[in-house]
Amino acid sequence: MPQKINITDEDIEYAEKVLLPEGKAFDEERRLFIRNLSTLDLQAVPGSGKTTALLAKLLILERYMPLKSGCGVLVISHTNAAVDEINERIGKHCPKLFEYPNFVGTIQSFVDRFLAIPCYTNKFKKKPSRIDSEIYDERLSQILNNPWKYRFGLSNNDLKKILYLKNVNESIFYKYRFDISEDEIILSKALNGEKLEIKKPRKGRNYQDYSEEEKSSLYNWFKDLKIHLLKSSEILHFDDAYFLANLSFIKNPNVITLLQKRFKFVFVDEMQDMDVHQHNLIEKVFHPDQLSQSVLQRIGDKNQAIYNGGAVTLENIWSIRDNVMYINGSHRLSPRIAELVQNLALTPNPVEGRNLNPDGSAIDIKPTIFVYKDDTIELIIPAFAEKIKELQASDSIPTNPAHKFMAVAWRKEHDDVNKITLCDYWPHFAKASSSQRIDYKVLEDYVLYFAKEKKTLESVRKNVLNALLKVLRIENVSDKNDRVYTKRKLINLFKTLENNEYEKLKLNLYEWSIGCIRGKNSETITAIREYIPTFLSVFQKGVVSSATFINGESEINVDTNEDEPQVNTFDSDGINIEIGTVHSAKGQTHTATLYLETYFQNDGNGANAISYESQRLANQLLGNQISSTVGKRVKQSTKMAYVGFSRPTHLLCIAIHKKRFDSFLSNTNSEDWDIIEI
């Protein structure tokens, strides 16, 4: 007899006490979702609190653990940040949720742990050393720099063809992947791409393609190279995990049954951000039909799908099921902003702005259009700050707001000076990302870009150890089993050495970490550089191939002095405005948002060129609902604007060039918009 869970009013009241401010309660929309434990899709508008409603459901489910038959709960989100938020908000209240047989993680971590690593281990009788895209590319780069060492039986003549392909278009070597077609392992041009076809690059009048025999030989070399990276280097690209997952379904179809038995309830948050291969895998494992033993709930907003494949998603990868619930009320948006956002919904869904002032009165701030000229574009962000001050002076915006102010744009930069991007509004914009990664191009960046927000020595220590591991990989140092070192293996090795090598390393790591925390970056980098020859001598190696990595200068163009103002912020009398992309702002809540129009592609020529959001979305800015039949470029612009416009609680502003405003928006209703010419 399957376990029947009936969520009670008392259960929901418990979740409200944990998650909501005192005196607040879930409305009927959210209560209906919290109570529902059947397979369904939840379509929720921006600022609807869908994640909070999901957390309430998880808090309540923990009260009924352990579930019958040893089943667990699986919670999948798209990013580590989202998973961390779940842990931070409810971890201490429901510890069982984060223990066996439950699993809370990203889609990548789920695939790695339950499918890819077991499949790899069964096939090669050992675990992969790393699953990491950057380290995969690093290892591939080493191979491509010495291709004659990796001939895999290729003739001299055909090896020259490989070198020719590399010189003409090296990117194909980094993009191609294993795939499965009709139960056959093939090579594809890229993840979710077409089958890899080897063609001679076109050049000269007497062009002649390779023969079928030559193509077959080169194709097999690409296959052997991929097998070598998987088997011998033991390094997987993140994409490889999905290939291995699908391979495991063919080799052992019972895997799906076992996962369904393990996870009775499966919740996928931010479903719209899943790429096609992630969507298909979730469906394959937890297929929502009568045979499935799992309850699958997919949660998100199709209109906010802007991550897929590195571009704005156009296809409806996420097809809504028959059993769908809606949350239309937004506690973030005011009625005026909600109406604008609703006009941009390609998948029609009413957006009800329910945000109120603390005293219960309506937030009734007209959105603002800043109309700029070529010579006033850099005055837009300061004008935004002045508008905020003006509204604070009239008590329309709180002086100590709960959320930040932000200026966002779609496109960061462009080679053509006539095409407006974020860098035209804010020339100081730091163009390269300094967010924390596992792998960097030079030693210096490992020291500069540790997770500063954690304010612990551990984050610096991990970065330095990762830098030392990279030195070993570059110098081709491996352990006794011919595998690359991990942090744990390295520490364990040093513990076995004589002459107190472990104590020296431990002390160095401590001193370097303290140095970084105190901002002594240059001294720390110098100290690590001086230690590396001693470090390599443990392995009977010296600094050879790794010299460029050790001594190279950072390529990340940001101000690293913590005492200086942040590069991507503008401050005016305490009004601090963060500047970034729409992608970086996704999921955030702002008190005020400035959307900066930017160039994206051309839909025409000359005077008919349509390239900016103000042109493509003029009808929506004038109060008309978008049609689902609009063209590709309009859809892309619509999705970006939908995400950007739905960030603010109080004030939404848009920057539009005067020539585009006059051509497309001259009849804007002053009852709906404040129009300020700069």
PDB file of C-alpha atoms in Angstrom, residues 14-15 17-19 55 58-60 62-63 86-98:
ATOM      1  CA  TYR A  14       4.449  25.358  10.672  1.00  0.00           C
ATOM      2  CA  ALA A  15       6.019  26.201   7.283  1.00  0.00           C
ATOM      3  CA  LYS A  17       6.394  30.281  10.874  1.00  0.00           C
ATOM      4  CA  VAL A  18       9.731  29.145   9.416  1.00  0.00           C
ATOM      5  CA  LEU A  19       9.592  30.912   6.040  1.00  0.00           C
ATOM      6  CA  LEU A  55      10.468  25.130   0.392  1.00  0.00           C
ATOM      7  CA  LEU A  58       9.849  20.317   1.472  1.00  0.00           C
ATOM      8  CA  LEU A  59       9.678  21.400   5.129  1.00  0.00           C
ATOM      9  CA  ILE A  60       6.363  19.612   5.465  1.00  0.00           C
ATOM     10  CA  GLU A  62      10.415  16.180   6.125  1.00  0.00           C
ATOM     11  CA  ARG A  63       7.865  15.838   8.910  1.00  0.00           C
ATOM     12  CA  ILE A  86      17.635  25.978  -0.253  1.00  0.00           C
ATOM     13  CA  ASN A  87      20.186  24.786   2.313  1.00  0.00           C
ATOM     14  CA  GLU A  88      20.534  28.201   3.944  1.00  0.00           C
ATOM     15  CA  ARG A  89      16.789  28.794   4.248  1.00  0.00           C
ATOM     16  CA  ILE A  90      15.593  25.401   5.510  1.00  0.00           C
ATOM     17  CA  GLY A  91      18.665  23.221   6.181  1.00  0.00           C
ATOM     18  CA  LYS A  92      18.624  23.624   9.946  1.00  0.00           C
ATOM     19  CA  HIS A  93      14.874  22.969  10.070  1.00  0.00           C
ATOM     20  CA  CYS A  94      14.863  19.778   8.023  1.00  0.00           C
ATOM     21  CA  PRO A  95      18.235  17.992   8.306  1.00  0.00           C
ATOM     22  CA  LYS A  96      16.749  14.685   7.099  1.00  0.00           C
ATOM     23  CA  LEU A  97      16.114  16.240   3.672  1.00  0.00           C
ATOM     24  CA  PHE A  98      19.869  16.580   3.153  1.00  0.00           C
TER      25      PHE A  98
END
